[in-house]
PDB file of C-alpha atoms in Angstrom:
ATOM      1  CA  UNK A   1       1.179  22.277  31.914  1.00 65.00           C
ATOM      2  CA  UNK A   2       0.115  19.725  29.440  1.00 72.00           C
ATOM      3  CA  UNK A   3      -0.370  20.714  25.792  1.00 82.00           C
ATOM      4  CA  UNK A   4      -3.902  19.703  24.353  1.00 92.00           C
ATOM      5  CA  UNK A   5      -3.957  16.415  22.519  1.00 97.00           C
ATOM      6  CA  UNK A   6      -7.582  14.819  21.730  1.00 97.00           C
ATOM      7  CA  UNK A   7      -7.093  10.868  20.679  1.00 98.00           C
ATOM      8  CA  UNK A   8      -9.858   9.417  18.837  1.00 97.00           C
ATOM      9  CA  UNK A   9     -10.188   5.800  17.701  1.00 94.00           C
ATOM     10  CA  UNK A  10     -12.031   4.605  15.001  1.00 94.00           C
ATOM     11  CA  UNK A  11     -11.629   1.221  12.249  1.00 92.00           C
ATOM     12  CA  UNK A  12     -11.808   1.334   8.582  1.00 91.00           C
ATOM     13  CA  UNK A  13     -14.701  -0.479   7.032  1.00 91.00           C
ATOM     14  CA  UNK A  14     -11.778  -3.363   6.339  1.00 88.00           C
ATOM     15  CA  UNK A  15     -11.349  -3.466  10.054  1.00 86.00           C
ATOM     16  CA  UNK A  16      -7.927  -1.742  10.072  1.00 89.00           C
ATOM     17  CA  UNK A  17      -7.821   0.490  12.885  1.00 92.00           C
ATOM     18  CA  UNK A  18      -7.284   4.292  13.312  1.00 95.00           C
ATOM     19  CA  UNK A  19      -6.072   6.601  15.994  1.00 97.00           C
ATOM     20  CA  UNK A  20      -7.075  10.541  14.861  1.00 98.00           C
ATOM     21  CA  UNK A  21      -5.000  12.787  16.770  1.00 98.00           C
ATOM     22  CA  UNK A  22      -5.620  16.686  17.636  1.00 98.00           C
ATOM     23  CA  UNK A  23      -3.756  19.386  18.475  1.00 97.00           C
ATOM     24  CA  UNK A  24       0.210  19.052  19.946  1.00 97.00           C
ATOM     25  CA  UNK A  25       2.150  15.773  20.451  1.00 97.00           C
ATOM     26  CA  UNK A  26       5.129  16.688  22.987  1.00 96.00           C
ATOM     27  CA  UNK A  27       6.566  15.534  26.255  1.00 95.00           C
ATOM     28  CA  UNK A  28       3.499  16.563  28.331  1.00 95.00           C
ATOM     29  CA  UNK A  29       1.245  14.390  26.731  1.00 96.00           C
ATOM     30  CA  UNK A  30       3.456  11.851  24.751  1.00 97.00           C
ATOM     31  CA  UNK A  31       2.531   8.915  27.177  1.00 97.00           C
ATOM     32  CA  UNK A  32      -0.793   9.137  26.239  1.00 97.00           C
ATOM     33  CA  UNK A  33      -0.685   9.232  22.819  1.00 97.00           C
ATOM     34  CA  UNK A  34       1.980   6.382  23.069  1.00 97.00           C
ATOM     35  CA  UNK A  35      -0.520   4.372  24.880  1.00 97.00           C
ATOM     36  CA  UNK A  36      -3.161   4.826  22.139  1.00 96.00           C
ATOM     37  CA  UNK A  37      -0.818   3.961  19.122  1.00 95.00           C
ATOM     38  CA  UNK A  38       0.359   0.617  21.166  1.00 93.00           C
ATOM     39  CA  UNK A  39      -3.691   0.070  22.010  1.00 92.00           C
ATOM     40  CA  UNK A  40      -4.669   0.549  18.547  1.00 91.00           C
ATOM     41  CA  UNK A  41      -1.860  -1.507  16.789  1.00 88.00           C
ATOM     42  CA  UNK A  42      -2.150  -4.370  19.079  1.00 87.00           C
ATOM     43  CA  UNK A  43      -6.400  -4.117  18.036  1.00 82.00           C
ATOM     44  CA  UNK A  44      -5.610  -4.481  14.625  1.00 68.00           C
ATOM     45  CA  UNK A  45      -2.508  -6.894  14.733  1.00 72.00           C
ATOM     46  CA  UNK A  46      -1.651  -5.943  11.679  1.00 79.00           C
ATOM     47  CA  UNK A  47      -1.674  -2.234   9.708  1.00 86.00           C
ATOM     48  CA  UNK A  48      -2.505   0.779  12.111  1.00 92.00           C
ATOM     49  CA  UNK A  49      -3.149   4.176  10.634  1.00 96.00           C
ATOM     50  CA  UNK A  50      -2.356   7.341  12.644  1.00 98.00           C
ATOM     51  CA  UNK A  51      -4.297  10.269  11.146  1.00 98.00           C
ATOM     52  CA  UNK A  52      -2.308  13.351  12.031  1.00 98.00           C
ATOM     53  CA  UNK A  53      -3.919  15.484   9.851  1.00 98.00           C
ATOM     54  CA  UNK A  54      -5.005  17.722  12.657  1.00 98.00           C
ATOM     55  CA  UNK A  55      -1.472  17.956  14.412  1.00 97.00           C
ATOM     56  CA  UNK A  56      -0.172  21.121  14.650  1.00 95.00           C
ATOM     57  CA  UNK A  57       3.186  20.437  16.164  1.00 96.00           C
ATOM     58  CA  UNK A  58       4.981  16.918  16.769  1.00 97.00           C
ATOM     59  CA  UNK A  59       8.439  16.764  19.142  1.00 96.00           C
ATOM     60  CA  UNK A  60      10.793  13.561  18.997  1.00 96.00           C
ATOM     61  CA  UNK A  61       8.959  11.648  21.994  1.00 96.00           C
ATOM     62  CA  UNK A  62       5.855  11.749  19.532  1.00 97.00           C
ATOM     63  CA  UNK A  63       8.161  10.405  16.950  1.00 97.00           C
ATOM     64  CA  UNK A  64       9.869   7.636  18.905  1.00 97.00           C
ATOM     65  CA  UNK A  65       6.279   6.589  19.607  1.00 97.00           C
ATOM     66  CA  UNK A  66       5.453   6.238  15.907  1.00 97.00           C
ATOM     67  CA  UNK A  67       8.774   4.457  15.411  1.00 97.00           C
ATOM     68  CA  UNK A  68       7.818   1.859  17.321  1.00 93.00           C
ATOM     69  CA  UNK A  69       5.407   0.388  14.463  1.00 94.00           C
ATOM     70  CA  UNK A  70       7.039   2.512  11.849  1.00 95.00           C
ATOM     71  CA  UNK A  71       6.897  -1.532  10.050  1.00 93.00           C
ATOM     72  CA  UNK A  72       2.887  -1.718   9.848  1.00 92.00           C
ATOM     73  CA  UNK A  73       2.464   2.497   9.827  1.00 94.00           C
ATOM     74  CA  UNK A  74       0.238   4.117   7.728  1.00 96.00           C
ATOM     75  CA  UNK A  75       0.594   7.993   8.313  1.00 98.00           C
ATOM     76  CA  UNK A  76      -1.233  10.516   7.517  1.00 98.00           C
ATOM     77  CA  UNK A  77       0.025  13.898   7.660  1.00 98.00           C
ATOM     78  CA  UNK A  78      -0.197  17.576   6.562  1.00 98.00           C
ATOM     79  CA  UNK A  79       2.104  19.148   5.002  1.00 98.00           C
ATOM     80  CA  UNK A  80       3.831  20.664   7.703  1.00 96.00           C
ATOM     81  CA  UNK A  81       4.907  17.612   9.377  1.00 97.00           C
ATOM     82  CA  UNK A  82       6.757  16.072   6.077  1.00 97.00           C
ATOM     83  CA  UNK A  83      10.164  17.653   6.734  1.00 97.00           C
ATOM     84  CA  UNK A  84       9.636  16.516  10.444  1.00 97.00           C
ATOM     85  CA  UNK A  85       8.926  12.710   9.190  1.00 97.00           C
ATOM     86  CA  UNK A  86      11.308  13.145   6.078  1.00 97.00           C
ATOM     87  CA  UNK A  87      14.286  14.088   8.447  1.00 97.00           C
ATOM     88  CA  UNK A  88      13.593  11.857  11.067  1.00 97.00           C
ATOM     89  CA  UNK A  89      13.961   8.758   8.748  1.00 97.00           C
ATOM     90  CA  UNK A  90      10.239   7.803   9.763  1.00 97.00           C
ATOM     91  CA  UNK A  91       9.359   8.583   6.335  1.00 97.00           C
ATOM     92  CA  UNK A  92      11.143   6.073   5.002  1.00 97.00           C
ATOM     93  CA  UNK A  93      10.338   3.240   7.335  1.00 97.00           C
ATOM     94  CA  UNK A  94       6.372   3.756   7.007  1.00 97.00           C
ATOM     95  CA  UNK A  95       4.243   4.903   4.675  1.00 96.00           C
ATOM     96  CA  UNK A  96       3.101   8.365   4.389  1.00 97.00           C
ATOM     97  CA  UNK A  97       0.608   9.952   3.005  1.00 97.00           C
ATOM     98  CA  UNK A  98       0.808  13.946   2.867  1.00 97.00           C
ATOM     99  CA  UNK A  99      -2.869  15.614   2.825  1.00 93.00           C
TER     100      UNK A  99
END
């Protein structure tokens, strides 16, 4: 059964793009959302933001996916995910922004 994840894409008025993810990011559904982050950071070429404001739960495959740009990662998460992107060392590769 796959968990329910709703991607949405969507650019800052600088141009810098933004993938807004819903609901769970876990091994059901992590190809697709790894898909979208690779889409949206090869759109922008440079800085990609990954609003995950409206995650409720994110697994390690979600995380290796953000790895993967953690260098040009602009995060934003709620509160609950900052020991999950503290402990993982992601927090220290990207930026973060708790909301």
């Amino acid at each position: 059964m796959t968990t329910p994840l709703t991607l949405t894409d969507q650019r800052r008025s600088d141009g810098t793009p933004v993938l807004v993810a819903e609901g769970e990011i876990d091994m059901s559904n992590v190809g697709e959302f790894r898909t979208a982050v690779d889409r949206a950071a090869t759109a922008g070429g440079g800085r990609l933001v990954v609003d995950l404001t409206a995650v409720d739960y994110l697994d390690s495959a979600g995380l290796a996916a953000l790895f993967a740009h953690a260098d040009r990662l602009e995060l934003i998460a709620p509160p609950l995910l900052d020991p999950v992107l503290t402990v993982s060392g992601l927090a220290d590769l990207a930026t973060v922004r708790i909301t």
